[in-house]
Coordinates of C-alpha atoms in Angstrom, one line a residue:
M58 CA -68.9 36.3 -51.2
S59 CA -71.9 36.8 -53.4
S60 CA -73.6 33.8 -51.8
T61 CA -73.1 35.3 -48.4
T62 CA -74.4 38.7 -49.5
L63 CA -77.5 37.2 -51.0
T64 CA -78.2 35.1 -47.9
G65 CA -77.8 38.2 -45.7
T66 CA -80.3 40.2 -47.6
L67 CA -83.1 37.7 -47.5
P68 CA -84.3 38.3 -43.9
D69 CA -84.5 42.0 -44.4
T70 CA -86.6 41.5 -47.6
A71 CA -89.0 39.1 -45.9
A72 CA -89.5 41.3 -42.9
Q73 CA -90.3 44.4 -45.0
P74 CA -94.1 43.6 -45.5
C75 CA -94.5 42.9 -41.8
S76 CA -92.8 46.2 -40.9
D77 CA -95.0 48.1 -43.4
A78 CA -98.1 46.6 -41.9
T79 CA -97.0 47.5 -38.4
T80 CA -96.3 51.0 -39.4
T81 CA -99.7 51.3 -41.1
R82 CA -101.5 50.1 -37.9
T83 CA -99.5 52.5 -35.8
A84 CA -100.4 55.4 -38.1
R85 CA -104.0 54.5 -38.0
A86 CA -104.0 54.3 -34.2
R87 CA -102.3 57.6 -33.9
G88 CA -104.8 59.2 -36.3
W89 CA -107.7 57.7 -34.4
L90 CA -106.3 59.1 -31.1
A91 CA -105.6 62.5 -32.7
T92 CA -109.2 62.8 -33.7
L93 CA -110.7 61.3 -30.5
P94 CA -111.0 64.7 -28.6
G95 CA -112.8 66.2 -31.6
R96 CA -115.3 63.3 -31.8
V97 CA -115.9 63.3 -28.1
G98 CA -116.4 67.1 -28.1
A99 CA -118.9 66.9 -31.0
A100 CA -120.8 64.1 -29.3
L101 CA -121.0 66.2 -26.0
L102 CA -122.1 69.2 -28.0
R103 CA -124.9 67.2 -29.7
C104 CA -126.0 65.9 -26.3
L105 CA -125.9 69.4 -24.8
V106 CA -127.9 70.9 -27.7
A107 CA -130.5 68.1 -27.6
G108 CA -130.8 68.4 -23.8
W109 CA -131.3 72.2 -24.1
R110 CA -134.0 71.8 -26.7
Y111 CA -135.7 69.1 -24.7
A112 CA -135.7 71.4 -21.6
W113 CA -137.3 74.2 -23.6
T114 CA -139.9 71.8 -24.9
V115 CA -140.8 70.8 -21.4
Y116 CA -141.1 74.4 -20.4
A117 CA -143.4 75.1 -23.4
V118 CA -145.6 72.1 -22.5
I119 CA -146.0 73.3 -18.9
R120 CA -146.7 76.9 -20.0
L121 CA -149.4 75.6 -22.5
G122 CA -151.0 73.5 -19.8
L123 CA -151.4 76.5 -17.6
L124 CA -152.9 78.6 -20.4
W125 CA -155.0 75.9 -21.9
P126 CA -158.3 76.7 -20.2
S127 CA -158.1 80.4 -21.1
F128 CA -157.1 79.5 -24.7
C129 CA -160.1 77.2 -25.1
G130 CA -162.4 79.9 -23.7
N131 CA -161.1 82.5 -26.1
T132 CA -161.3 80.2 -29.2
S133 CA -164.8 78.9 -28.3
L134 CA -163.4 75.4 -27.6
A135 CA -164.8 75.7 -24.1
E136 CA -167.7 77.5 -22.5
Q137 CA -167.2 81.0 -21.0
R138 CA -169.5 82.4 -18.3
T139 CA -169.5 86.0 -17.2
R140 CA -170.7 87.1 -13.8
S141 CA -171.1 90.6 -12.5
R142 CA -171.1 91.3 -8.8
D143 CA -170.7 94.6 -7.1
G144 CA -169.6 96.2 -10.3
N145 CA -166.9 93.6 -10.9
T146 CA -167.0 91.2 -13.9
K147 CA -165.6 87.7 -13.5
I148 CA -165.1 85.3 -16.4
T149 CA -164.9 81.6 -15.8
V150 CA -164.3 78.8 -18.2
H151 CA -166.2 75.5 -18.1
R152 CA -166.2 72.3 -20.0
V153 CA -162.6 72.5 -21.1
P154 CA -161.5 69.7 -23.4
R155 CA -159.3 67.3 -21.5
V156 CA -155.8 66.9 -22.7
K157 CA -153.4 63.9 -22.3
L158 CA -149.7 64.3 -23.3
T159 CA -148.6 61.3 -25.4
E160 CA -145.1 62.2 -26.6
V161 CA -142.4 64.8 -25.9
S162 CA -139.2 65.2 -28.0
Q163 CA -136.6 67.9 -28.6
H164 CA -138.6 69.0 -31.7
G165 CA -142.0 69.3 -30.0
W166 CA -144.8 67.2 -28.5
R167 CA -148.1 65.5 -29.2
M168 CA -151.2 65.6 -27.1
R169 CA -154.5 63.8 -27.3
V170 CA -157.6 65.8 -26.8
K171 CA -161.1 64.5 -25.9
V172 CA -163.5 66.5 -27.9
R173 CA -166.7 67.9 -26.4
P174 CA -170.1 67.0 -27.7
G175 CA -170.8 68.8 -31.0
Q176 CA -167.1 69.5 -31.7
H177 CA -165.2 68.1 -34.7
L178 CA -161.8 68.4 -36.4
G179 CA -162.8 71.7 -38.1
H180 CA -163.1 73.5 -34.8
Y181 CA -159.5 72.7 -33.9
L182 CA -158.3 73.5 -37.4
D183 CA -159.7 77.0 -37.0
A184 CA -157.9 77.4 -33.7
A185 CA -154.6 75.9 -34.9
A186 CA -153.2 79.3 -35.9
A187 CA -153.9 80.8 -32.5
L188 CA -152.5 77.7 -30.7
R189 CA -149.3 78.0 -32.8
H190 CA -148.7 81.6 -31.5
L191 CA -149.6 80.6 -27.9
A192 CA -147.2 77.7 -28.0
R193 CA -144.6 79.7 -29.9
A194 CA -144.2 76.8 -32.3
Q195 CA -143.2 76.3 -35.8
A196 CA -146.4 74.5 -36.8
V197 CA -149.5 73.0 -35.2
K198 CA -151.3 70.1 -36.9
P199 CA -154.6 68.6 -35.5
R200 CA -155.7 65.3 -37.0
E201 CA -158.4 62.7 -36.3
L202 CA -157.6 59.3 -34.7
W203 CA -159.5 56.8 -36.8
D204 CA -159.2 54.0 -34.2
H205 CA -160.2 56.3 -31.3
P206 CA -163.5 58.1 -32.1
G207 CA -164.1 61.1 -29.9
F208 CA -160.4 62.0 -29.7
L209 CA -158.1 64.2 -31.7
E210 CA -154.3 64.3 -31.8
I211 CA -152.5 67.7 -31.9
S212 CA -148.9 67.7 -33.0
V213 CA -147.0 70.8 -31.9
L214 CA -143.6 71.3 -33.7
R215 CA -141.4 73.8 -32.0
R216 CA -138.4 73.4 -34.3
D217 CA -138.3 72.6 -38.0
P218 CA -136.2 69.4 -38.4
L219 CA -136.6 69.8 -42.2
R220 CA -134.5 72.9 -42.4
R221 CA -131.5 70.6 -42.3
V222 CA -131.9 66.9 -42.7
L223 CA -129.4 64.9 -40.7
E224 CA -130.8 61.4 -41.6
R225 CA -128.6 59.4 -43.9
P226 CA -130.1 57.0 -46.5
R227 CA -129.9 53.4 -45.3
E228 CA -131.8 50.2 -45.3
L229 CA -133.7 49.2 -42.1
A230 CA -134.9 45.8 -43.4
P231 CA -135.4 44.2 -46.8
G232 CA -137.9 46.4 -48.5
R233 CA -137.8 49.2 -46.0
I234 CA -135.4 52.2 -46.6
V235 CA -134.8 55.6 -45.0
V236 CA -134.6 58.4 -47.6
G237 CA -134.9 61.5 -45.4
A238 CA -136.8 62.9 -42.3
T239 CA -140.4 63.8 -41.5
E240 CA -141.8 66.9 -39.8
T241 CA -141.5 65.3 -36.4
G242 CA -137.8 64.5 -36.8
A243 CA -138.5 60.8 -37.4
P244 CA -136.9 59.0 -40.4
L245 CA -138.8 59.1 -43.7
V246 CA -139.3 55.4 -44.5
L247 CA -140.4 54.1 -47.8
D248 CA -141.9 50.7 -47.0
F249 CA -142.1 48.6 -50.1
R250 CA -143.6 45.7 -48.2
E251 CA -146.6 47.8 -47.4
Q252 CA -146.7 49.8 -50.7
P253 CA -144.8 47.9 -53.5
H254 CA -144.9 50.8 -56.0
W255 CA -144.4 54.5 -55.4
L256 CA -145.3 57.6 -57.3
V257 CA -143.1 60.7 -57.0
S258 CA -144.4 63.9 -58.5
G259 CA -143.0 67.4 -58.6
A260 CA -142.3 70.4 -60.8
T261 CA -138.9 71.2 -62.3
D262 CA -136.3 71.8 -59.6
S263 CA -138.6 70.6 -56.8
G264 CA -136.2 67.9 -55.7
K265 CA -137.4 64.7 -57.4
S266 CA -133.8 63.8 -58.3
S267 CA -132.7 64.3 -54.7
L268 CA -135.4 61.9 -53.5
I269 CA -134.5 59.3 -56.1
A270 CA -130.8 59.7 -55.3
A271 CA -131.5 59.1 -51.6
G272 CA -133.4 55.9 -52.5
L273 CA -130.5 54.7 -54.6
S274 CA -128.0 55.6 -51.9
A275 CA -130.0 53.5 -49.4
L276 CA -130.2 50.5 -51.7
A277 CA -126.7 50.6 -53.1
P278 CA -125.1 48.6 -50.2
T279 CA -127.8 45.9 -50.4
S280 CA -128.2 42.9 -52.7
A281 CA -131.0 44.5 -54.6
V282 CA -131.1 44.7 -58.4
L283 CA -131.3 48.3 -59.5
V284 CA -132.6 49.3 -63.0
S285 CA -133.0 52.8 -64.3
W286 CA -135.4 53.9 -67.0
D287 CA -134.0 57.4 -67.7
L288 CA -135.4 58.5 -71.0
K289 CA -133.9 62.0 -70.5
F290 CA -130.6 60.8 -72.1
G291 CA -129.6 59.0 -68.9
I292 CA -128.1 62.1 -67.3
E293 CA -129.7 61.7 -63.9
A294 CA -128.7 58.0 -63.7
E295 CA -125.1 58.6 -64.7
P296 CA -123.6 59.0 -61.1
F297 CA -125.0 55.6 -60.1
R298 CA -124.2 53.8 -63.3
P299 CA -121.6 51.4 -61.7
R300 CA -124.3 50.2 -59.4
F301 CA -127.1 49.7 -61.9
T302 CA -127.7 46.4 -63.6
D303 CA -128.8 48.4 -66.6
V304 CA -129.5 52.0 -67.6
V305 CA -132.2 52.2 -70.2
T306 CA -132.4 55.4 -72.3
T307 CA -134.8 54.4 -75.1
A308 CA -138.5 53.4 -75.2
A309 CA -137.5 50.1 -77.0
G310 CA -135.2 49.3 -74.1
V311 CA -138.1 49.9 -71.6
A312 CA -140.3 47.5 -73.6
T313 CA -137.6 44.8 -73.5
W314 CA -137.3 45.2 -69.7
C315 CA -141.1 45.0 -69.3
Q316 CA -141.0 41.6 -71.0
R317 CA -138.1 40.5 -68.9
L318 CA -139.7 41.5 -65.6
L319 CA -143.1 39.9 -66.5
A320 CA -141.3 36.7 -67.3
L321 CA -139.4 36.9 -64.0
A322 CA -142.7 37.5 -62.2
G323 CA -144.2 34.4 -63.8
S324 CA -141.3 32.2 -62.7
R325 CA -141.4 33.6 -59.2
A326 CA -145.2 33.0 -59.0
E327 CA -144.6 29.3 -59.7
L328 CA -142.1 29.2 -56.8
L329 CA -144.5 31.1 -54.4
K330 CA -147.3 28.6 -55.3
A331 CA -145.0 25.7 -54.6
L332 CA -144.2 27.3 -51.2
R333 CA -147.8 28.1 -50.6
V334 CA -147.1 31.7 -49.7
G335 CA -148.4 35.0 -51.2
S336 CA -145.3 37.1 -51.6
V337 CA -141.5 37.1 -51.6
S338 CA -141.6 38.6 -48.1
E339 CA -143.6 35.6 -46.8
A340 CA -141.2 33.2 -48.6
E341 CA -138.3 34.8 -46.7
D342 CA -140.1 35.0 -43.3
V343 CA -141.6 31.5 -43.4
H344 CA -139.2 29.4 -45.5
G345 CA -136.0 31.4 -45.3
I346 CA -135.8 31.7 -49.1
A347 CA -134.6 35.2 -49.9
L348 CA -135.1 36.3 -53.5
R349 CA -133.4 39.4 -54.7
R350 CA -135.7 42.5 -54.9
V351 CA -135.7 44.4 -58.1
Y352 CA -136.2 48.2 -58.0
V353 CA -137.0 50.0 -61.3
F354 CA -136.6 53.8 -61.2
C355 CA -138.5 55.5 -64.0
D356 CA -137.6 59.1 -64.4
E357 CA -140.2 61.0 -66.3
V358 CA -143.4 59.1 -67.0
A359 CA -144.3 61.6 -69.7
E360 CA -141.5 60.3 -71.9
L361 CA -143.1 56.8 -71.8
A362 CA -146.3 58.4 -73.2
T363 CA -144.4 60.3 -76.0
K364 CA -144.4 58.9 -79.5
H365 CA -141.0 57.3 -80.5
D366 CA -139.9 55.9 -83.8
D367 CA -139.4 52.4 -82.4
T368 CA -142.4 51.9 -80.1
N369 CA -146.1 52.6 -79.7
P370 CA -146.6 54.6 -76.5
D371 CA -150.0 53.1 -75.8
E372 CA -148.6 49.6 -76.0
L373 CA -145.6 50.5 -73.9
L374 CA -147.9 52.0 -71.2
R375 CA -150.0 48.9 -71.2
Q376 CA -147.0 46.8 -70.5
V377 CA -146.0 49.1 -67.6
L378 CA -149.5 48.8 -66.3
R379 CA -149.2 45.0 -66.3
L380 CA -146.0 45.3 -64.3
T381 CA -147.7 47.4 -61.6
Q382 CA -150.7 45.0 -61.5
L383 CA -148.9 41.6 -61.6
C384 CA -145.6 42.2 -59.8
R385 CA -146.8 43.6 -56.4
A386 CA -146.0 40.4 -54.5
M387 CA -143.0 39.3 -56.6
G388 CA -140.3 41.6 -55.2
I389 CA -140.4 43.8 -58.3
H390 CA -141.0 47.4 -57.3
L391 CA -141.5 50.5 -59.5
I392 CA -140.7 54.1 -58.5
V393 CA -142.2 56.3 -61.1
A394 CA -141.4 60.0 -61.2
G395 CA -143.0 62.7 -63.3
Q396 CA -144.3 66.3 -63.3
R397 CA -147.8 65.3 -64.1
F398 CA -149.9 62.1 -64.1
G399 CA -153.0 63.3 -65.8
S400 CA -155.2 61.8 -68.5
D401 CA -153.6 64.2 -71.0
L402 CA -150.7 61.7 -71.1
G403 CA -153.1 58.9 -72.0
K404 CA -155.9 56.9 -70.4
T405 CA -153.4 54.2 -69.3
V406 CA -151.5 56.7 -67.2
T407 CA -154.4 57.2 -64.9
S408 CA -154.6 53.4 -64.5
I409 CA -150.9 53.2 -63.7
R410 CA -151.3 56.0 -61.2
A411 CA -154.1 54.1 -59.4
Q412 CA -151.7 51.1 -59.0
L413 CA -148.9 53.3 -57.3
G414 CA -150.0 53.2 -53.7
G415 CA -147.1 55.1 -52.2
R416 CA -147.5 58.8 -52.8
V417 CA -144.8 61.6 -52.5
C418 CA -145.8 65.0 -53.8
L419 CA -143.0 67.6 -54.0
R420 CA -143.7 71.2 -55.0
V421 CA -146.1 71.4 -57.9
N422 CA -147.2 74.3 -60.1
D423 CA -151.0 73.7 -60.1
E424 CA -153.7 72.4 -57.8
E425 CA -154.9 69.8 -60.3
T426 CA -151.6 68.0 -60.2
A427 CA -151.7 67.9 -56.4
K428 CA -155.2 66.4 -56.6
M429 CA -154.0 63.7 -58.9
V430 CA -151.2 62.7 -56.5
L431 CA -152.8 63.4 -53.1
S432 CA -156.2 62.0 -53.8
G433 CA -158.7 61.9 -51.0
L434 CA -157.1 64.7 -48.9
D435 CA -158.5 68.1 -48.1
L436 CA -158.2 71.0 -50.5
D437 CA -156.0 72.8 -48.0
V438 CA -153.4 70.0 -48.4
H439 CA -153.4 70.5 -52.2
Q440 CA -152.8 74.2 -51.8
R441 CA -149.9 73.5 -49.4
A442 CA -148.3 71.4 -52.1
M443 CA -147.9 74.4 -54.3
T444 CA -146.0 76.5 -51.6
L445 CA -143.5 74.0 -50.1
P446 CA -140.6 76.3 -49.1
H447 CA -137.5 74.0 -49.3
K448 CA -136.1 72.0 -52.3
G449 CA -136.7 68.3 -51.7
M450 CA -139.5 69.0 -49.2
A451 CA -142.6 66.9 -49.9
I452 CA -146.0 65.9 -48.7
V453 CA -146.2 62.1 -48.1
Q454 CA -149.6 60.5 -48.1
R455 CA -150.2 57.4 -46.0
R456 CA -153.7 56.2 -46.7
A457 CA -156.0 59.0 -45.3
E458 CA -153.1 60.7 -43.4
W459 CA -150.3 63.0 -44.6
E460 CA -147.1 64.6 -43.3
Y461 CA -144.4 66.9 -44.3
A462 CA -141.0 65.3 -45.2
R463 CA -137.8 66.1 -46.9
A464 CA -135.3 64.0 -48.7
S465 CA -131.6 63.7 -47.7
Y466 CA -129.3 65.5 -50.1
Q467 CA -126.1 64.1 -51.6
T468 CA -123.9 66.0 -53.9
G469 CA -122.8 64.7 -57.3
P470 CA -119.4 63.5 -56.1
E471 CA -121.1 61.8 -53.1
R472 CA -123.4 59.9 -55.3
A473 CA -120.6 58.8 -57.6
A474 CA -118.5 57.7 -54.6
I475 CA -121.4 55.6 -53.2
A476 CA -121.9 53.9 -56.6
A477 CA -118.2 53.2 -57.0
R478 CA -117.9 51.8 -53.4
H479 CA -120.7 49.4 -54.0
G480 CA -120.3 48.7 -57.7
D481 CA -119.4 45.1 -56.9
K482 CA -123.0 44.6 -55.8
A483 CA -124.3 45.0 -59.3
I484 CA -125.2 41.8 -61.1
S485 CA -126.3 40.9 -64.6
W486 CA -129.7 39.8 -65.6
Q487 CA -128.5 36.3 -66.1
Q488 CA -127.0 36.2 -62.6
L489 CA -130.4 37.2 -61.2
L490 CA -132.1 34.3 -63.1
D491 CA -129.4 31.9 -61.9
D492 CA -130.0 33.0 -58.3
D493 CA -133.7 32.4 -58.6
A494 CA -133.1 29.0 -60.2
T495 CA -130.8 28.1 -57.4
A496 CA -133.4 29.0 -54.8
T497 CA -136.0 26.9 -56.6
A498 CA -133.7 23.9 -56.9
N499 CA -132.8 24.2 -53.2
H500 CA -136.5 24.2 -52.3
H501 CA -137.1 21.0 -54.4
D502 CA -134.1 19.3 -52.8
T503 CA -135.5 20.2 -49.3
E504 CA -138.9 18.7 -50.3
R505 CA -137.3 15.5 -51.5
G506 CA -135.2 15.3 -48.3
Q507 CA -138.4 15.6 -46.2
R508 CA -140.1 12.8 -48.1

């Protein structure tokens, strides 16, 4: 009897996991179908809003085109002639600058203007405020086109896409990440291939932590090695601790990591010379050898310049300077944040600042700090950096050009969830060295096979 009973229960026990899996799939399908109308409705609403905004932009463009001659005459961008005949006065406008529309979006449009002889960018900057009211726009920004002398580009922004940033942090390609949105509604991209090191400056509560968190959120799902130098007790780095290879909270730890990274750069340089390429990007593009990129986030450069019991700040800053100078092509990137980058922190700080080609300036408290970060730009831009209205909003410098941008914002629980979800991507320092050694060995094996 007992044997019969046992035999009879076996099929039910074996079938139970299959039944549970079927039930789970059915529940998921029902949940997906239940939320389908809401998702479709939200998508239709987004399309409707985008179409409505685009239609209003087209209307504003047509209206500006009709009023452009009179606007140019009233702002001295064109020549006005007055004629009186039989007591009637007639005003005509001549030599109106020609305009060509280059881009239209739901946020605004761009137009290219052929300047008249004797005109320059300053004339259009003086007329920008009047054009803003005529176009009923949020902002108007004229700029020179360096590759097209004799032409200017005027960006007209009808709606402020920085009021609420919808871009989510993500990686576009190895070394290129999205961390927010620009004033035109386009993604804010930090391109570490073009600028290997970045400087982030801003006053207290300006949004530096939001920008750094957006960068970490974008890099968390990747194979990159993330290291934090957080000498402010490691508080800012804590939500992302599961994803970090190491969180350094002491100056002595920073010195140790400088030595490690310099040694790594030396070994990678030997591999690049063997491959006859100039950077890890070329090694991947030409030979298919992908070395892990290392991103070092340094939160508060002033702490590196502060005297500690266990380190000499001048020696520590010199090591950081060597990193910025020698690791540009080695896939080792520094993102250095701080409130100030002046010579009051030490002469070496200004040398480090010169090596950080990428510049992001959030709200600052004084014009001198803005000049340190946004070097080579007009004084008007430096003054704008002191009055940025939103937290996380910044001025991003790209060579001689600049644009407004704002970082995506994640709450503390969101940051912790991202780090926990991708905690398995974190590797130890020894694993990184082993991966590089494997890449080198594979290259040598390939060479021997070709011979």
